[in-house]
XYZ file of C-alpha atoms in Angstrom:
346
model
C 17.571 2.196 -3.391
C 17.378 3.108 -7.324
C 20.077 5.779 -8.294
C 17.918 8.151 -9.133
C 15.766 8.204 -5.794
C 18.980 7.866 -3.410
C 20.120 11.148 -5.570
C 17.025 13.086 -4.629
C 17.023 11.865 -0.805
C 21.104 11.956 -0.274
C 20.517 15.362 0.864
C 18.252 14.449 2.706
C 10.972 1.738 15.939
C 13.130 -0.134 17.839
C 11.074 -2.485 19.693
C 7.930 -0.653 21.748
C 6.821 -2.299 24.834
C 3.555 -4.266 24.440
C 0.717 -3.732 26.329
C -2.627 -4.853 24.906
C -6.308 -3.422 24.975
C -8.564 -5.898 25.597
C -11.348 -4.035 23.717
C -9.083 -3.542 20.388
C -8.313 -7.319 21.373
C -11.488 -8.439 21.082
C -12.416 -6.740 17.772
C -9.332 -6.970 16.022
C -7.209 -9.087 17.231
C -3.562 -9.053 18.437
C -1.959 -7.527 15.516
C -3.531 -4.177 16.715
C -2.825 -4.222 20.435
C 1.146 -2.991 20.919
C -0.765 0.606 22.588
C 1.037 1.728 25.311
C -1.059 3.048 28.378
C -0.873 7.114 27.840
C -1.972 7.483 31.743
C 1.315 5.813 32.817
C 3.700 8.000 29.922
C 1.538 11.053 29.685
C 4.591 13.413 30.387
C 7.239 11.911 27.701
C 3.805 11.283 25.125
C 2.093 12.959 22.595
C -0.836 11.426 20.611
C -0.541 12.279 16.744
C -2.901 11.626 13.625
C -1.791 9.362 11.260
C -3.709 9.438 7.639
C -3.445 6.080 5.639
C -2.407 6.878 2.104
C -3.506 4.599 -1.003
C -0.924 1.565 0.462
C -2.036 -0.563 -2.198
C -2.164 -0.670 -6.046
C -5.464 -2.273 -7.614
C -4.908 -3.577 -11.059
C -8.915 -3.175 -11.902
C -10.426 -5.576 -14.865
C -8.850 -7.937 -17.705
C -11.368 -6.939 -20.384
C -10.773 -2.591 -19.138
C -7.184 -2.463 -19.322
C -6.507 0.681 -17.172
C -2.932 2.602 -17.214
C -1.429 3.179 -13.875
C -2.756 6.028 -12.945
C -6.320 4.971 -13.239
C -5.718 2.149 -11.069
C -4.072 4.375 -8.357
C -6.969 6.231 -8.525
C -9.575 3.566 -8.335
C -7.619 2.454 -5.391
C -8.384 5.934 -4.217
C -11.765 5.719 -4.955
C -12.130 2.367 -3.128
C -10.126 3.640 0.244
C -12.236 7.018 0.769
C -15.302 5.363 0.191
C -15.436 6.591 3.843
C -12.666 8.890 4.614
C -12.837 8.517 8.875
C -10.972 4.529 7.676
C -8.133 6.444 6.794
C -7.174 8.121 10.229
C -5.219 6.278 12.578
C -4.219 7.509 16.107
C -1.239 6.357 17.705
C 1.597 7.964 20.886
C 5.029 9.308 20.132
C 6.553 8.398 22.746
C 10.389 9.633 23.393
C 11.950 8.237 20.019
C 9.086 6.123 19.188
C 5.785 5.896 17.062
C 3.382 3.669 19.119
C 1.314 1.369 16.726
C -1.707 3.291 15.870
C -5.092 2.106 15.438
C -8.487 3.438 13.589
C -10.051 6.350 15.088
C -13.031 4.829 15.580
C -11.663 2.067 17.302
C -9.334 4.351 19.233
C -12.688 6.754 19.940
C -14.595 3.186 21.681
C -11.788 2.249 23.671
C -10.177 5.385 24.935
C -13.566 8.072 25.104
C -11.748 10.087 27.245
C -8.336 10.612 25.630
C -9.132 12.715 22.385
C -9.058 15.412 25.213
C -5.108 14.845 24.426
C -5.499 16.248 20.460
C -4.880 19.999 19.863
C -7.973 21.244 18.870
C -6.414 22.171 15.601
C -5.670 18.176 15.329
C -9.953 18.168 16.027
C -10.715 20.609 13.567
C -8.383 18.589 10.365
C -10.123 15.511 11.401
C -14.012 16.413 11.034
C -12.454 17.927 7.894
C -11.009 14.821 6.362
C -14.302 13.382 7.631
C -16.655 15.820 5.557
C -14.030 15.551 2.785
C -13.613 19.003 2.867
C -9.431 18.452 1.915
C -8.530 22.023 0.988
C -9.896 23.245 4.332
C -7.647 20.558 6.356
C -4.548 21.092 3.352
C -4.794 24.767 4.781
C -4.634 24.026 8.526
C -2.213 21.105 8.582
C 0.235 23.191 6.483
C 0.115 25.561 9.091
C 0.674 23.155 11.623
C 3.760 21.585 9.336
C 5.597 25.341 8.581
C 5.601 26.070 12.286
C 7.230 22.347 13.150
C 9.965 23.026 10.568
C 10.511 26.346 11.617
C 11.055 25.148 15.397
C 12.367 21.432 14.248
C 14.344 21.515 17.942
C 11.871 22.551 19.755
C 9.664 20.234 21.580
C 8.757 17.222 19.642
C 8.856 18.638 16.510
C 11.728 16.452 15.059
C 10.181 13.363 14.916
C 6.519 15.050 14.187
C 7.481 17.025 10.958
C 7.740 13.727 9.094
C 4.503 12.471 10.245
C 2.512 15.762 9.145
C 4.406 15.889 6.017
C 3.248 12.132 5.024
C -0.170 13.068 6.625
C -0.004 16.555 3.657
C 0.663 14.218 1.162
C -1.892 11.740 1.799
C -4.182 14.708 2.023
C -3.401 15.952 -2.002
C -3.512 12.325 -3.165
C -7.236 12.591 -1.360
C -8.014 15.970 -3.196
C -6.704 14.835 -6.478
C -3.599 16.957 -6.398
C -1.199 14.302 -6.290
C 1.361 16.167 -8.472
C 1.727 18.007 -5.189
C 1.610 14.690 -2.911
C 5.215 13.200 -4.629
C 7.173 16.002 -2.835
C 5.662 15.789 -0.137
C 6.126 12.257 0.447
C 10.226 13.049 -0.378
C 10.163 15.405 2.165
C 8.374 13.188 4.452
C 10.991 10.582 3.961
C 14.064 13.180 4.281
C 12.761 14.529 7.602
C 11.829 10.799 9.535
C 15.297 9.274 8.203
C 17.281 12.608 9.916
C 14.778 12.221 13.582
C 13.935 8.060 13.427
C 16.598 6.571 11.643
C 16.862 4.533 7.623
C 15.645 1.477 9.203
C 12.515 2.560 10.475
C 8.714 1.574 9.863
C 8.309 5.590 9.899
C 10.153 5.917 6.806
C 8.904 2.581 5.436
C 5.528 4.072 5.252
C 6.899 6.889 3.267
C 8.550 4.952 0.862
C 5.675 3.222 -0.305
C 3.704 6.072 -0.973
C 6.405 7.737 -3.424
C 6.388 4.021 -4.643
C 2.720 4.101 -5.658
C 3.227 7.918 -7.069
C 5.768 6.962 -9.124
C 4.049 3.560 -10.208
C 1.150 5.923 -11.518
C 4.196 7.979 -13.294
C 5.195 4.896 -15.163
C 8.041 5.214 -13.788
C 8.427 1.211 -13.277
C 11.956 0.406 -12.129
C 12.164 3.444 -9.641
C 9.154 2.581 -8.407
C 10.023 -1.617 -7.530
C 13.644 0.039 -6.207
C 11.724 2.267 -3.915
C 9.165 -0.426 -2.850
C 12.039 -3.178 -2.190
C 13.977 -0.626 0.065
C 10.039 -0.043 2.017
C 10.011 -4.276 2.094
C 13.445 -4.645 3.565
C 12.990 -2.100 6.167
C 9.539 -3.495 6.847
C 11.216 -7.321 7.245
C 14.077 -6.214 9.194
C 12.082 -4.030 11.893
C 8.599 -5.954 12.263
C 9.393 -9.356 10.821
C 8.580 -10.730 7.202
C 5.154 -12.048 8.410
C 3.935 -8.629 8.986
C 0.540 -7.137 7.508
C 2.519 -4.426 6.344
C 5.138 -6.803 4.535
C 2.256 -7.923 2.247
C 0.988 -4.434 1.315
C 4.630 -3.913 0.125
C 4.598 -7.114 -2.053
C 1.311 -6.473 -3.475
C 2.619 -3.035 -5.173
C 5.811 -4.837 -6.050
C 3.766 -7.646 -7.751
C 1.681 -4.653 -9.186
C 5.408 -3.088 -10.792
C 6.801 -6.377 -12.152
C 3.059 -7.171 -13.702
C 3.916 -3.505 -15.115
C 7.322 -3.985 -16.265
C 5.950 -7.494 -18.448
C 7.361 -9.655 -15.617
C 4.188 -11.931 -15.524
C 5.220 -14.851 -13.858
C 7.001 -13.142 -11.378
C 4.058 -10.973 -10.583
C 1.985 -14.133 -9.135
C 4.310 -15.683 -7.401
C 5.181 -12.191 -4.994
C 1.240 -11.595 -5.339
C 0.645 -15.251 -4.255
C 3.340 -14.368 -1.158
C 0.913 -11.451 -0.173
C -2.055 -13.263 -0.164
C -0.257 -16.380 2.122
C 0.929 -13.165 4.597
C -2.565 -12.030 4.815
C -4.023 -15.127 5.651
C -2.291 -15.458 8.625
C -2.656 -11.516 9.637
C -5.592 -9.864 8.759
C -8.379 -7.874 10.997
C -10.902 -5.608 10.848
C -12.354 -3.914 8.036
C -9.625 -1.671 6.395
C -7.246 -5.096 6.397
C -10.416 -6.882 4.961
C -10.342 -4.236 1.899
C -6.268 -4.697 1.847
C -6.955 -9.055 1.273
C -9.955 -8.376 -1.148
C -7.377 -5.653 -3.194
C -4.877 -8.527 -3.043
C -7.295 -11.009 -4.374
C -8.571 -9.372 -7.224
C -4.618 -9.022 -8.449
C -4.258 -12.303 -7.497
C -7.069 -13.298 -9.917
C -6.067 -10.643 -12.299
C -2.863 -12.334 -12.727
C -3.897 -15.994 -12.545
C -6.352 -14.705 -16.046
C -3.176 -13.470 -17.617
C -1.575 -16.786 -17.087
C -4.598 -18.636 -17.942
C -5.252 -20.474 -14.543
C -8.942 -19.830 -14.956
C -10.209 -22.353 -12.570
C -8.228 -21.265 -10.040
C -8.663 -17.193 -10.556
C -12.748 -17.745 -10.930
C -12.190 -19.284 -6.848
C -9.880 -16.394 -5.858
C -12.381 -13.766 -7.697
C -15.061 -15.536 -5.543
C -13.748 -14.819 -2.434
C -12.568 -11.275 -3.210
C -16.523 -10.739 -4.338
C -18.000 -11.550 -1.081
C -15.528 -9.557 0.914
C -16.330 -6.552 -1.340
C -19.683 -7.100 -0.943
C -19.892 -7.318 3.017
C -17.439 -3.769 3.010
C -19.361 -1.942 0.112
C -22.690 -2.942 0.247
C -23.012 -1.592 -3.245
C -23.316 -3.492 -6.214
C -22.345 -0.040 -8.298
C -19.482 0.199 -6.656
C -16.177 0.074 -9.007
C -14.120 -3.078 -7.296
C -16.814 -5.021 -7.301
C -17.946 -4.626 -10.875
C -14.579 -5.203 -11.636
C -14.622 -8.311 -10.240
C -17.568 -9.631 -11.419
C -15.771 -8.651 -14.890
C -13.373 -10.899 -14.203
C -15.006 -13.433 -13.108
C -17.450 -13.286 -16.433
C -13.908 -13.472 -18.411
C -12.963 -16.772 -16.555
C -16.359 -17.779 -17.537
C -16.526 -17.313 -20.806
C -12.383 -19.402 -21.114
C -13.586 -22.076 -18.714
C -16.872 -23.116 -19.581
């Protein structure tokens, strides 16, 4: 990692058995269905809440150049469109973070098992739902002092780094994300010590302070951070991961940043190949159109007009089918950019 991040953390999933659920099967496919039965571990598990943070950087429209932090934020503004998307539920089990899946999704298949939440966990979540975030902020902190002040007791080791990540995500959501970077350190400090460096755990971490410090303009830290997320990402779940292209996207975002053009669309253009092969369901159908529109973005930049207006095409409709909103902000964007292709290629 980048000097100056491995100074600030210094201080600071092996392989889970598969068993898939033929509901989640059917709707999203296999690259959701590693859920361990809870009736058959119920004694060793606990279920957790997992928040999705902004994951991916959106570079917006040619002819609006935005800086950084306006195109976090627009990614923001295109992930809590509705904020339930963004909660996950998954199973610590022993050492290990089972791979989680959308609440609603979870809610279908497994009616019964939100019995297995705290009620506190109940009470954050139709919180985050009615986007009330200082309300949640306040409970989940609560929740968070009390697992560092007993980190040996229980579970509390391996859930510390979870709720910090899940505090974080929470200030990005209420616009305090000068609060969110420490958070996501911490985060990181806490799942290294109870998971291990190599884990997805602290690869989700990473590419949150990634995105903070892309909106920062702090370029190189940023693509050192990212690359470290990447490598742990490749190593534990295989470069053809979902996840693996979420990671390139940002780092194709940084190099674009840093005047590295060329570079840019060819890891953006690695993304979009991973995604093909991986995506499902709706939240990974906003990840591919994100991807797109950079894709596009970048093809503009490099005059490859042809080829961007048929990449901003298909970005369009899947914005269309998510949104259903011709206000909303990615898709005017990308009917921007697909008027600026016009206007070079006609």
């Amino acid at each position: 990692p980048h000097p100056k991040e491995s100074k600030r953390m210094a201080s600071e999933e092996r392989e889970i058995p598969k068993k898939p659920l033929n509901a989640v099967t059917a709707l999203l496919g296999e690259c959701f269905c590693e859920f361990p039965n809870v009736r058959e571990s119920s004694p060793q598990s606990i279920q957790i809440m997992e928040l999705h943070g902004v994951e991916f950087i959106s570079l917006g429209a040619v002819s609006a150049e935005s800086t950084p932090e306006e195109r976090v934020h627009a990614t923001i503004e295109q992930l809590s469109q509705q904020t339930k998307r963004l909660i996950s539920i998954g199973y610590l089990v022993e050492d290990k973070v089972t791979k989680t899946i959308p609440l609603e999704t979870f809610q279908k298949s497994y009616p019964h098992d939100k019995t297995l939440l705290s009620r506190q966990t109940l009470k954050i979540i139709d919180e985050i739902k009615r986007k009330d975030f200082a309300s949640a902020i306040q409970d989940l902190n609560k929740t968070y002092q009390t697992q560092k002040a007993f980190i040996f007791r229980a579970k509390n080791k391996f859930l510390a780094g979870i709720t910090a990540h899940n505090l974080g995500v929470l200030h990005v959501l209420s616009g305090q994300r000068e609060k969110s970077l420490p958070l996501f350190r911490q985060a990181t400090t806490l799942k290294r010590a109870a998971f291990g460096d190599d884990h997805p755990e602290v690869a989700t971490s990473l590419d949150e302070i990634g995105i903070q410090l892309f909106a920062k303009r702090e370029f190189d830290e940023a693509l050192f951070v990212l690359q470290e997320a990447q490598k742990i990402r490749s190593r534990y779940l295989g470069s053809g991961n979902p996840k693996v292209a979420m990671v390139l996207n940002n780092i194709g975002c940084c190099r674009h940043s840093q005047g590295n053009h060329r570079q840019a669309l060819i890891t953006m253009k690695e993304a979009r190949e991973l995604q093909k092969k991986t995506a499902k369901g709706d939240l990974d159908l906003l990840h591919v159109a994100i991807t797109l529109s950079n894709l596009g973005y970048l093809q503009i930049q490099m005059k490859q007009y042809e080829t961007a207006r048929n990449v901003l095409e298909e970005a369009l409709l899947i914005q269309q089918s998510v949104f259903g909103d011709e206000n909303n902000k990615a898709v005017q964007d990308t009917r921007s950019n697909m008027e600026f292709t016009n206007a070079f290629h006609s």
